[in-house]
XYZ file of C-alpha atoms in Angstrom:
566
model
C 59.839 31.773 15.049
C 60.176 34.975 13.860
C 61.416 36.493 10.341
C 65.323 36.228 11.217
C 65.007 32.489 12.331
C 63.114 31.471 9.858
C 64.982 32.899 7.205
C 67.870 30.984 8.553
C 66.121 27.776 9.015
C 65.469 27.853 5.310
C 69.326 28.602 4.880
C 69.865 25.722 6.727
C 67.516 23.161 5.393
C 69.673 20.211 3.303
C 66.491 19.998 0.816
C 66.462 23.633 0.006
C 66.570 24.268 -4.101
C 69.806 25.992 -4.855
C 68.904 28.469 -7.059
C 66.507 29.459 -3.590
C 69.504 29.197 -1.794
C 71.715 31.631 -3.676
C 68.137 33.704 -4.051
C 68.437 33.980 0.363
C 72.539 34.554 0.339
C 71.828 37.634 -2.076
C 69.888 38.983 0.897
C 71.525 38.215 3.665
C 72.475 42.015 4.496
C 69.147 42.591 3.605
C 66.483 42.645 6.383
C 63.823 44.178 4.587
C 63.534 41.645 2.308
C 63.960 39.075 4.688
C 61.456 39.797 6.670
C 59.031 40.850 3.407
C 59.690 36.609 2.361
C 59.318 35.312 5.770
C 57.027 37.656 8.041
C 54.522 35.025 6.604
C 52.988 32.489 4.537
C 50.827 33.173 1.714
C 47.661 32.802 2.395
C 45.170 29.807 1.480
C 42.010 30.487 0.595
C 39.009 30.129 -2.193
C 41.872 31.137 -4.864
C 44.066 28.778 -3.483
C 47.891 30.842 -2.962
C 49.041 33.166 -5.086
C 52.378 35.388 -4.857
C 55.678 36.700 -6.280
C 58.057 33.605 -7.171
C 60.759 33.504 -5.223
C 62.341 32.571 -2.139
C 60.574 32.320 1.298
C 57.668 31.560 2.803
C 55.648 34.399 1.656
C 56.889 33.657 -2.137
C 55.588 31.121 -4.949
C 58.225 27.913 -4.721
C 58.580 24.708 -4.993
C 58.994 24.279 -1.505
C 55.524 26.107 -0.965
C 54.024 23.978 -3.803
C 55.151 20.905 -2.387
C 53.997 21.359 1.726
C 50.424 22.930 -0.098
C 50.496 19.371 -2.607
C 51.177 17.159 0.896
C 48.362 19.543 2.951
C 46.128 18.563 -0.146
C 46.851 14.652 -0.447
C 46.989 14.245 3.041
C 43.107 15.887 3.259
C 42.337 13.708 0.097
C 43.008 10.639 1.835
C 40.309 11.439 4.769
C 37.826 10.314 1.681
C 37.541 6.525 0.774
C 37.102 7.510 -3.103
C 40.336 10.029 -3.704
C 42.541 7.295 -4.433
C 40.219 5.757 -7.297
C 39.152 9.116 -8.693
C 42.474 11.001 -8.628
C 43.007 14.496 -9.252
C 43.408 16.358 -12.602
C 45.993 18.833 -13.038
C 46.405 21.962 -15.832
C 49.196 24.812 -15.944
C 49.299 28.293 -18.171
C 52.419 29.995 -19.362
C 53.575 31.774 -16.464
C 57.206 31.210 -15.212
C 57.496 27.813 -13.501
C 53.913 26.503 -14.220
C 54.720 23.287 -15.852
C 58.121 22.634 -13.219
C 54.763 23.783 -10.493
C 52.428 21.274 -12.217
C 54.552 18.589 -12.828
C 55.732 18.651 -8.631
C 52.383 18.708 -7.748
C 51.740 15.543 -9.744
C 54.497 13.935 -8.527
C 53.493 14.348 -4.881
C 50.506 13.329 -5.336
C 51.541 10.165 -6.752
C 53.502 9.594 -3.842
C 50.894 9.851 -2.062
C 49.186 6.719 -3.675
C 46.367 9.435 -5.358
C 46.591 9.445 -8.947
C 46.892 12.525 -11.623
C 45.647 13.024 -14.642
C 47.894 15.823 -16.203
C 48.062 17.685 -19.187
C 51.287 17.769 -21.180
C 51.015 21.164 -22.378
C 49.507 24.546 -21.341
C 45.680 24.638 -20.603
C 42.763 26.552 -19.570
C 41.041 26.727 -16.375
C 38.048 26.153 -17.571
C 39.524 22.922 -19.626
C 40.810 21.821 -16.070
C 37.106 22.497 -14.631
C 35.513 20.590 -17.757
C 38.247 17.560 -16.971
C 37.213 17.119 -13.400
C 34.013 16.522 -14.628
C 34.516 14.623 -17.434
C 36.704 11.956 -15.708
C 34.929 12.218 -12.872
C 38.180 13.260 -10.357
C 37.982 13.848 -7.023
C 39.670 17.476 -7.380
C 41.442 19.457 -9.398
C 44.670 22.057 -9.469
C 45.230 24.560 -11.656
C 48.786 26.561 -11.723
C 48.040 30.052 -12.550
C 47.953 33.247 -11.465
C 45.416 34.628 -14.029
C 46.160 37.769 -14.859
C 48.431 39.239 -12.196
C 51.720 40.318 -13.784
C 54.435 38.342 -14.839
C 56.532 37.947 -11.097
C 53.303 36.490 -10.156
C 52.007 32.487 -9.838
C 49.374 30.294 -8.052
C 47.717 26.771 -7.070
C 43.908 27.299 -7.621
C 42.994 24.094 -5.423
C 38.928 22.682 -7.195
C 36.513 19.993 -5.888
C 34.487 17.179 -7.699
C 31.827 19.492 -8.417
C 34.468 21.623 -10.876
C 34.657 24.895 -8.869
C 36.681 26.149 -6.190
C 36.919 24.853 -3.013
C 34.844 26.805 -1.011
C 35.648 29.307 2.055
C 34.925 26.099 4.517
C 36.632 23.558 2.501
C 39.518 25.649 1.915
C 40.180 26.109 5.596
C 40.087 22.174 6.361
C 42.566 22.099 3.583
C 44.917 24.938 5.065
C 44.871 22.878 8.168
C 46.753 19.611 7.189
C 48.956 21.956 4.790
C 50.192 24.063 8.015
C 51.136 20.287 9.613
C 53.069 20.114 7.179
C 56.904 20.585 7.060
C 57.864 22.713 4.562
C 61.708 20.285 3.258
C 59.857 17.175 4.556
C 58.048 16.643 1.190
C 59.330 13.761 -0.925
C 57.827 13.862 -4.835
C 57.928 10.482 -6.682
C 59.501 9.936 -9.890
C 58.074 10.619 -12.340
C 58.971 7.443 -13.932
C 58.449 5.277 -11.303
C 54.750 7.089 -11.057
C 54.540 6.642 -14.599
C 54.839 2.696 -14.186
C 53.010 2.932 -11.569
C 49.887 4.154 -13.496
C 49.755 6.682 -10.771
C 50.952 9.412 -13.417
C 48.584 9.771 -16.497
C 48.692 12.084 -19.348
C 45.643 13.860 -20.773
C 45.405 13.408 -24.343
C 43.391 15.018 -26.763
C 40.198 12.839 -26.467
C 39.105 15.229 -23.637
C 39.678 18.443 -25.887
C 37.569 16.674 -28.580
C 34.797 16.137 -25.303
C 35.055 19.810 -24.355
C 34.788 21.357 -27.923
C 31.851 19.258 -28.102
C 30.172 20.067 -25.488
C 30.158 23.710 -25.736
C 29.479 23.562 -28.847
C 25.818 22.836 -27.698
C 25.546 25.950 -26.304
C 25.779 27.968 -29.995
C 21.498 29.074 -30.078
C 22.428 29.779 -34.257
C 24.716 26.833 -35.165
C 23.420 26.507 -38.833
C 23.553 30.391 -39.460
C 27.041 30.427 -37.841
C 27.920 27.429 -39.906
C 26.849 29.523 -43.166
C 27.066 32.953 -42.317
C 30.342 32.704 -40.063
C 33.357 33.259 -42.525
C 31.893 37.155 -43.316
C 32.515 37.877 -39.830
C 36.549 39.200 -39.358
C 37.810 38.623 -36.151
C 41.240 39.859 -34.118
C 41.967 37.645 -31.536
C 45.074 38.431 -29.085
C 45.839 35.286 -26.435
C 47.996 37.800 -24.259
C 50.649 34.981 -24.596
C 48.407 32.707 -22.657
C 47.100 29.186 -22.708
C 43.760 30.311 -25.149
C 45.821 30.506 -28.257
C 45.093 27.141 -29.317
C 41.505 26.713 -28.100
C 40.030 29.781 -28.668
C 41.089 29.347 -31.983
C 39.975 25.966 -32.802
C 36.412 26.295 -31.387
C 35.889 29.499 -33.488
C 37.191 27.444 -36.853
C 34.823 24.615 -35.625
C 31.939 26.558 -35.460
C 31.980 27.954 -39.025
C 34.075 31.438 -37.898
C 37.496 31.139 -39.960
C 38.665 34.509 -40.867
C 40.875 35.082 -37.527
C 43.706 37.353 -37.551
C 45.982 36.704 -34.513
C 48.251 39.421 -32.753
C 51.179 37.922 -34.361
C 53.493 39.353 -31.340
C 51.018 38.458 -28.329
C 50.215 34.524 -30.115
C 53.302 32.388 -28.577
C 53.384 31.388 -24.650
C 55.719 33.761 -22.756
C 55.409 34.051 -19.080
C 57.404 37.560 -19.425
C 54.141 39.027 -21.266
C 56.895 41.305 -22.829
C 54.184 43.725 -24.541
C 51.689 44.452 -21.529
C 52.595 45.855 -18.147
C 50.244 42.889 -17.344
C 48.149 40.069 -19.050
C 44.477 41.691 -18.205
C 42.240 41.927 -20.731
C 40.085 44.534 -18.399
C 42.755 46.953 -19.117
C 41.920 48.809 -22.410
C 46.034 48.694 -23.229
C 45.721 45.078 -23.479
C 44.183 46.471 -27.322
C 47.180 48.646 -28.041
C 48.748 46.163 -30.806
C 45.287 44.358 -32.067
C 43.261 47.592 -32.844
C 46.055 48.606 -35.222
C 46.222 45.392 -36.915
C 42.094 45.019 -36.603
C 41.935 48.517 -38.909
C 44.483 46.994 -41.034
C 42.174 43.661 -41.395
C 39.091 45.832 -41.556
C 37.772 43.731 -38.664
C 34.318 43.799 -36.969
C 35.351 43.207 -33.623
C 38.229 42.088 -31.354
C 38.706 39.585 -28.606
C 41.071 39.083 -25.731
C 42.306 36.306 -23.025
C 43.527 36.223 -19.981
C 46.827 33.750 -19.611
C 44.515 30.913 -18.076
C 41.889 31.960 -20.395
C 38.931 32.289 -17.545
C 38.516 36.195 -18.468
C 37.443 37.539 -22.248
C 37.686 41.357 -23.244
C 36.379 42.174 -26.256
C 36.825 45.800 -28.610
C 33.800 46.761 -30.973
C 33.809 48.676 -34.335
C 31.416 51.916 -33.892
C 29.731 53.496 -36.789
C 32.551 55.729 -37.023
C 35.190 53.487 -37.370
C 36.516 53.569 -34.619
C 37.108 50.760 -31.705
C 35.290 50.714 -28.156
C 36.812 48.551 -25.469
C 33.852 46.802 -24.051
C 33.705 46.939 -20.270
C 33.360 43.822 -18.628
C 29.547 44.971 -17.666
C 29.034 45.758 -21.125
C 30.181 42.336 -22.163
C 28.027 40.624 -19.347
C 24.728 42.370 -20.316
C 25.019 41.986 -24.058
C 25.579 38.266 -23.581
C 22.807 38.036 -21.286
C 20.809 40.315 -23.592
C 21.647 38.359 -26.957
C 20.788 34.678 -24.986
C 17.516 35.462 -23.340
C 16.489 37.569 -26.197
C 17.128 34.930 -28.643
C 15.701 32.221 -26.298
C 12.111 34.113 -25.765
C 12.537 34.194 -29.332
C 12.869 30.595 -30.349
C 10.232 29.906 -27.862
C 12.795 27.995 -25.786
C 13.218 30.511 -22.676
C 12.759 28.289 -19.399
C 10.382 29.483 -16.865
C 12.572 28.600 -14.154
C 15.683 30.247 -16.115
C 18.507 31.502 -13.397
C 21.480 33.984 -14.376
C 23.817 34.633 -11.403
C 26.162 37.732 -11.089
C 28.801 38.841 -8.807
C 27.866 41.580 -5.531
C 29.759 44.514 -7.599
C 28.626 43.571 -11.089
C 26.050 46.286 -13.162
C 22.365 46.484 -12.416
C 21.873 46.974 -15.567
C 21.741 42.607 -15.634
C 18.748 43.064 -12.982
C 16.736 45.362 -15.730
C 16.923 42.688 -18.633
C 16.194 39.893 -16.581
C 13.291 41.239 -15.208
C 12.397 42.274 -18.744
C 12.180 38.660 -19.580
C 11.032 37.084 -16.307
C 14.176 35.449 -15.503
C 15.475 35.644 -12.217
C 19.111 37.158 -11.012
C 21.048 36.336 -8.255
C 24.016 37.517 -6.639
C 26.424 35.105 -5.629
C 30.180 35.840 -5.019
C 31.046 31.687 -5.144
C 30.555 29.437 -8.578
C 27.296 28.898 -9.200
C 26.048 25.123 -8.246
C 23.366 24.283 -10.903
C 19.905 22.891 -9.207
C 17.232 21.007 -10.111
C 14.805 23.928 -9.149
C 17.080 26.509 -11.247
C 17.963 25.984 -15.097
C 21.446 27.957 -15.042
C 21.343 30.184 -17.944
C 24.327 32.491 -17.953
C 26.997 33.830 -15.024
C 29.406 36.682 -15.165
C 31.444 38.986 -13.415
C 32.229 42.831 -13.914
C 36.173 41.466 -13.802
C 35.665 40.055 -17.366
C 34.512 36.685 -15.976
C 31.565 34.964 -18.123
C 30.214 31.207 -18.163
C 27.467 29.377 -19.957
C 26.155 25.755 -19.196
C 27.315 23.137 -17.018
C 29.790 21.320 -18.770
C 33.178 23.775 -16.307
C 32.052 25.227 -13.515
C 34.422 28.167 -13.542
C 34.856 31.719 -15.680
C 34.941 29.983 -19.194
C 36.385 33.102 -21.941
C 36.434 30.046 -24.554
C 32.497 29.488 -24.345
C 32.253 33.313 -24.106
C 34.271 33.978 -26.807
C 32.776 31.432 -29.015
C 29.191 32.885 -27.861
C 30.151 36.769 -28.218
C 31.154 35.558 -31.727
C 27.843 34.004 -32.625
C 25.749 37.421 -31.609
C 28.671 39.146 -33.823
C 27.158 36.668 -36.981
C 23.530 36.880 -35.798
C 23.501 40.762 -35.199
C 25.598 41.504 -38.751
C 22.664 39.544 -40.340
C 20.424 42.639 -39.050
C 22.847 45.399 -39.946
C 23.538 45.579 -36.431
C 27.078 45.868 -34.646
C 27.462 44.984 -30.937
C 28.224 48.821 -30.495
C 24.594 48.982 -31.916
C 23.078 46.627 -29.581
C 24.824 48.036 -26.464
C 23.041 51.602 -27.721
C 19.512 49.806 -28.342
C 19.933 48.793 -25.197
C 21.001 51.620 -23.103
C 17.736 53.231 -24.785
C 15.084 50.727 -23.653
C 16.745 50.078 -20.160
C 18.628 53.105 -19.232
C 22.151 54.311 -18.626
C 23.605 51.865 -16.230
C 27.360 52.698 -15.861
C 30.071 51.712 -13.706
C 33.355 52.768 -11.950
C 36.555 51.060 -10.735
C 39.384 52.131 -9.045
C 41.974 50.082 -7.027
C 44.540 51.186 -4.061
C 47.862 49.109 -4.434
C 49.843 48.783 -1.109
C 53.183 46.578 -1.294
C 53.783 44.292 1.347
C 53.244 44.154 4.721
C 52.976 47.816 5.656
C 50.313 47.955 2.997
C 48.230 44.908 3.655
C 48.296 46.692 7.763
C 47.069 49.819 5.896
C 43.985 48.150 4.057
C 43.224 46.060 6.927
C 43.136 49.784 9.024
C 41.006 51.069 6.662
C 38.314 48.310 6.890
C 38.182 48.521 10.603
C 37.711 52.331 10.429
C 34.939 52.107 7.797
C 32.870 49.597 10.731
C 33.725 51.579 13.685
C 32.624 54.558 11.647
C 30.307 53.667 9.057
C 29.794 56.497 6.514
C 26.184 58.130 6.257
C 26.282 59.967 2.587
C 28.431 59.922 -0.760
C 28.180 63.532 -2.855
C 25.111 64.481 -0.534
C 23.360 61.011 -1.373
C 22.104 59.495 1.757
C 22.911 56.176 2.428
C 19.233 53.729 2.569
C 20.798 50.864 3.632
C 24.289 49.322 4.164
C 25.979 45.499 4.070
C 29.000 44.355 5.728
C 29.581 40.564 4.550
C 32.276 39.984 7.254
C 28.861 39.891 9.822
C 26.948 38.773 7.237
C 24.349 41.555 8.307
C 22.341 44.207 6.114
C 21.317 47.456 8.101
C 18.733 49.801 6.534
C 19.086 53.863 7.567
C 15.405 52.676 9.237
C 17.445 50.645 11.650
C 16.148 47.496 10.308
C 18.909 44.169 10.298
C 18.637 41.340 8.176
C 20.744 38.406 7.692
C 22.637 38.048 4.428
C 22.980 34.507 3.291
C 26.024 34.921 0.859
C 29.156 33.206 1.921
C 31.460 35.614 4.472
C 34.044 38.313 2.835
C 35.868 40.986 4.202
C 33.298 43.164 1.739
C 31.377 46.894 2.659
C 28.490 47.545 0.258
C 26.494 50.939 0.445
C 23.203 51.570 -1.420
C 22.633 55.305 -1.516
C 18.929 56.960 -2.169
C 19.804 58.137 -5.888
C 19.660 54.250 -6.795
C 23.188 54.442 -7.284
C 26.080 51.961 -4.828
C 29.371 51.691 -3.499
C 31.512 48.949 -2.747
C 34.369 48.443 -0.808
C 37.009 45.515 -0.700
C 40.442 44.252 -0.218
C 41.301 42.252 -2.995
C 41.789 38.609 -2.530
C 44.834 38.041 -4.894
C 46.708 41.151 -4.806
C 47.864 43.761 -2.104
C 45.000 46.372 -3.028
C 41.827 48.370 -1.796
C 39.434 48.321 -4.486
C 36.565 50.547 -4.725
C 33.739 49.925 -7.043
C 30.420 52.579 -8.166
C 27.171 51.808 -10.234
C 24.487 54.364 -11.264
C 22.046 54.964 -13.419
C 19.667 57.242 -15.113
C 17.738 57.946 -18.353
C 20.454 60.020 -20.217
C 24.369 59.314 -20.461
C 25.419 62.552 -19.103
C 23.347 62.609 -15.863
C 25.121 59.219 -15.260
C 28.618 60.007 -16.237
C 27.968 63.541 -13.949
C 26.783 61.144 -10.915
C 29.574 58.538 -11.240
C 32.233 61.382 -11.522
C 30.832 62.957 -8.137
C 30.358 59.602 -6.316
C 33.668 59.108 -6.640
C 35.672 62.277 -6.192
C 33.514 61.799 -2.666
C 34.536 58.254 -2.081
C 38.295 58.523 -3.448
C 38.760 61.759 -0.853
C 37.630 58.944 1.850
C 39.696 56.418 1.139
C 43.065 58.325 0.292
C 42.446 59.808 3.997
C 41.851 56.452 5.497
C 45.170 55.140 3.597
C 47.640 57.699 4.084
């Protein structure tokens, strides 16, 4: 069918919510928008869906939630174990999470698989931790992190406590398009209740995670005694960390916490940020006011799911620095393997894994302390060859230990704390650190900029643009020759020698160029959101040679892309 017919097949559909109905009347002189809801469905993938709520096929609804919740159950049942295991479900504050959560429950139940959901707002990495720790067959998480408020998702995770992966995720699309989208039939949630096919979290698994990362602190007894002369701002963007975040930090000894007093309560309008994202240094415009009033040392921020942590520092001057998500990655690293080697308790077979377009600057204090770095796009599957130390992501993402097996800013925040208390005991800011450690590793910066497209015209664009950049690869940047060059979609690596080599990372639609200054470029569509995002690292020995490369590389690669987009 195309646009028109489905659009009235959804008209027609008996089982069709009516506030969705009266949504598709208001645009029934309107084919734009009709076809912008039904020229599609949102897409499945490792992130699950994710899109504007509304009406339609290409929109967030319970309709969509419902057919994805069947697609799931229906997969779930191929495995003998599903219906004794069950699934765990957790929502955040975003406009129809809990009504999202609650469906997906429901069908579920129906389905004869039981759920284990929470009664109020969590965290994905709570969620992740829960699969674990009741030992469910798979998880769902309804969230769309930190895309702006018109936005929601299903994050779909497996038994391990991660994502379903590329492969798993299209097996799961499969029964979901079999699916019919009004066919879908949730139970009630009394009768589920009854049934004991309904179950609701209580706090006994909170009191299991707090525990557990708790055993991650490397200073417990100094943070214990040393904690309350740290002063903290903590913002929760209106998101599920507000309670969490909170209560590790009091747990751990770190009670002098002022909260963003406007940002604190749930509110899936996120009324004082053009979006939730702690990567965006406006995310600070209320808590660095009320950290000078405080006189606070630092500043942290979460995400609405609470899987990303930004973080603000106090410089010698006073003033704040918003911490880069880089920045963030390589203190953490720096602070844990530091203070490891220290202790004597560094592994020899220590692992730290990073994303393809996170710094370099990981690479140098890794190798500084023998441990070895990987790349890895995926969650990282801990191994009895590798002792996982530490994971992050230049998009704010950060996990220690085992215990969730997704971006945990609760852990990070709780551990970004502790080097606060450990480094104040030598006089020492973070600020300070992140300058020690520019001087005994170099200046290793980094660059972002994203292309936003709306819709359907720009998702054609993007794709355009790809295709051009393999028919026509690119052979410098700012008069910096390109050595070698990766395109992840063939899974191939191509040196300017004219050597190939296989690349064993999981397929993406992802360009990556390595250039002879030791600098990179990366190219990619995002996975979430209609946008093009370009990403730069360099480095050299002084701050200004870097900042002068960065600005070059990308006036070269921004004149690119604008041509390939317009």
């Amino acid at each position: 069918m195309d646009y028109k017919e489905t659009y009235q097949a959804w008209l027609d559909a008996k089982g069709l919510d009516p506030a969705l109905r009266a949504e598709l009347l208001s645009i029934a002189d309107d084919p734009g928008q009709q076809e912008e809801r039904f020229y599609t469905e949102l897409a499945f993938g490792t992130a699950g869906l994710r899109g504007v709520l509304g009406a339609g096929t290409n929109r967030m609804n319970v309709h969509v939630v419902r057919r994805a919740t069947q697609g799931l159950a229906d997969y779930l049942n191929t495995f003998p174990d599903a219906r004794e295991r069950g699934v765990a479900i957790a929502y955040d504050s975003r406009h129809m999470s809990d009504a999202f959560a609650r469906e997906s429950a429901l069908v579920l139940a129906q389905n004869g698989i039981p759920v284990y959901l929470y009664d109020t707002l969590h965290s994905v990495p709570q969620l992740s931790f829960t699969i674990l720790h009741l030992h469910c067959k798979a998880g769902i998480v309804i969230t769309a992190s930190h895309n702006p408020p018109a936005y929601n998702g299903y994050k779909v995770y497996w038994e391990h406590g991660g994502q379903a992966g590329p492969e798993q995720a299209k097996e799961i699309l499969q029964y979901i398009q079999k699916v019919d989208y009004f066919s879908v039939q949730p139970m009630e949630q009394q009768a589920a209740l009854s049934a004991g096919l309904l179950k609701m979290i209580g706090k006994e698994v909170d009191e299991a995670y707090y525990a557990s990362i708790k055993t991650l602190l490397l200073h417990p007894e100094l943070v214990k005694e040393k904690g309350k002369e740290l002063k903290l701002v903590y913002t929760p963007l209106h998101g599920s960390g507000c309670v969490p975040v909170r209560e590790i930090l009091k747990r751990i000894g770190i009670v002098n916490v002022s909260i963003v007093a406007e940002q604190e309560k749930p509110d899936g309008d996120f009324p004082t940020v053009k979006a939730p994202n702690p990567e965006d240094p406006a995310a600070f415009s209320l808590a660095i006011p009320l950290a000078d009033q405080v006189g606070a040392d630092a500043i942290l921020a979460t995400d609405p799911d609470s899987d990303r942590l930004g973080a603000a520092v106090r410089r010698r001057d006073g003033g704040f620095s918003v911490l880069t998500g880089n920045q963030i990655g390589s203190l953490l690293i720096h602070y844990i393997l530091s203070t490891k080697a220290a202790q004597g308790t560094l592994p020899a077979n220590g692992l730290v894994v990073k994303s393809l377009v996170s710094t370099r600057m990981a690479d140098a204090i890794c190798a500084h302390y023998g441990v070895e770095i990987r790349e890895q796009i995926a969650q990282c599957e801990a191994t009895g060859q590798r002792q996982f130390l530490f994971g992050f992501e230049e998009s704010f993402g950060f996990l220690a230990g085992t215990f969730a097996r997704d971006k945990d800013a609760i852990c990070a925040a709780m551990l970004l704390s502790e080097a606060c208390v450990a480094y104040r005991e030598e006089n020492k800011t973070l600020y300070d650190v992140l300058q020690e450690m520019y001087k005994t590793y170099g200046y290793f910066k980094e660059s972002v900029k994203s292309y936003t497209l709306e819709g359907k015209a720009g998702l054609e664009k993007i794709a355009a643009a790809m295709a051009s950049l393999r028919q026509s690869p690119p052979k410098e940047f700012a008069q910096a020759a390109i050595v070698a060059y990766e395109d992840f979609k063939t899974r191939e690596r191509r040196t300017a020698a004219g050597a190939v080599e296989p690349i064993t990372l999981p397929q993406s639609d992802v360009l990556r160029y390595f250039l002879d200054n030791g600098a990179w470029l990366c190219i990619r569509p995002s996975g979430t959101e209609p946008k093009l995002k370009l990403y730069i690292g360099a480095n050299a020995p002084e701050e200004a040679q870097v900042d002068d490369l960065l600005a070059r590389l990308m006036a070269a690669a921004d004149e690119m892309l604008q041509g390939l987009l317009a």
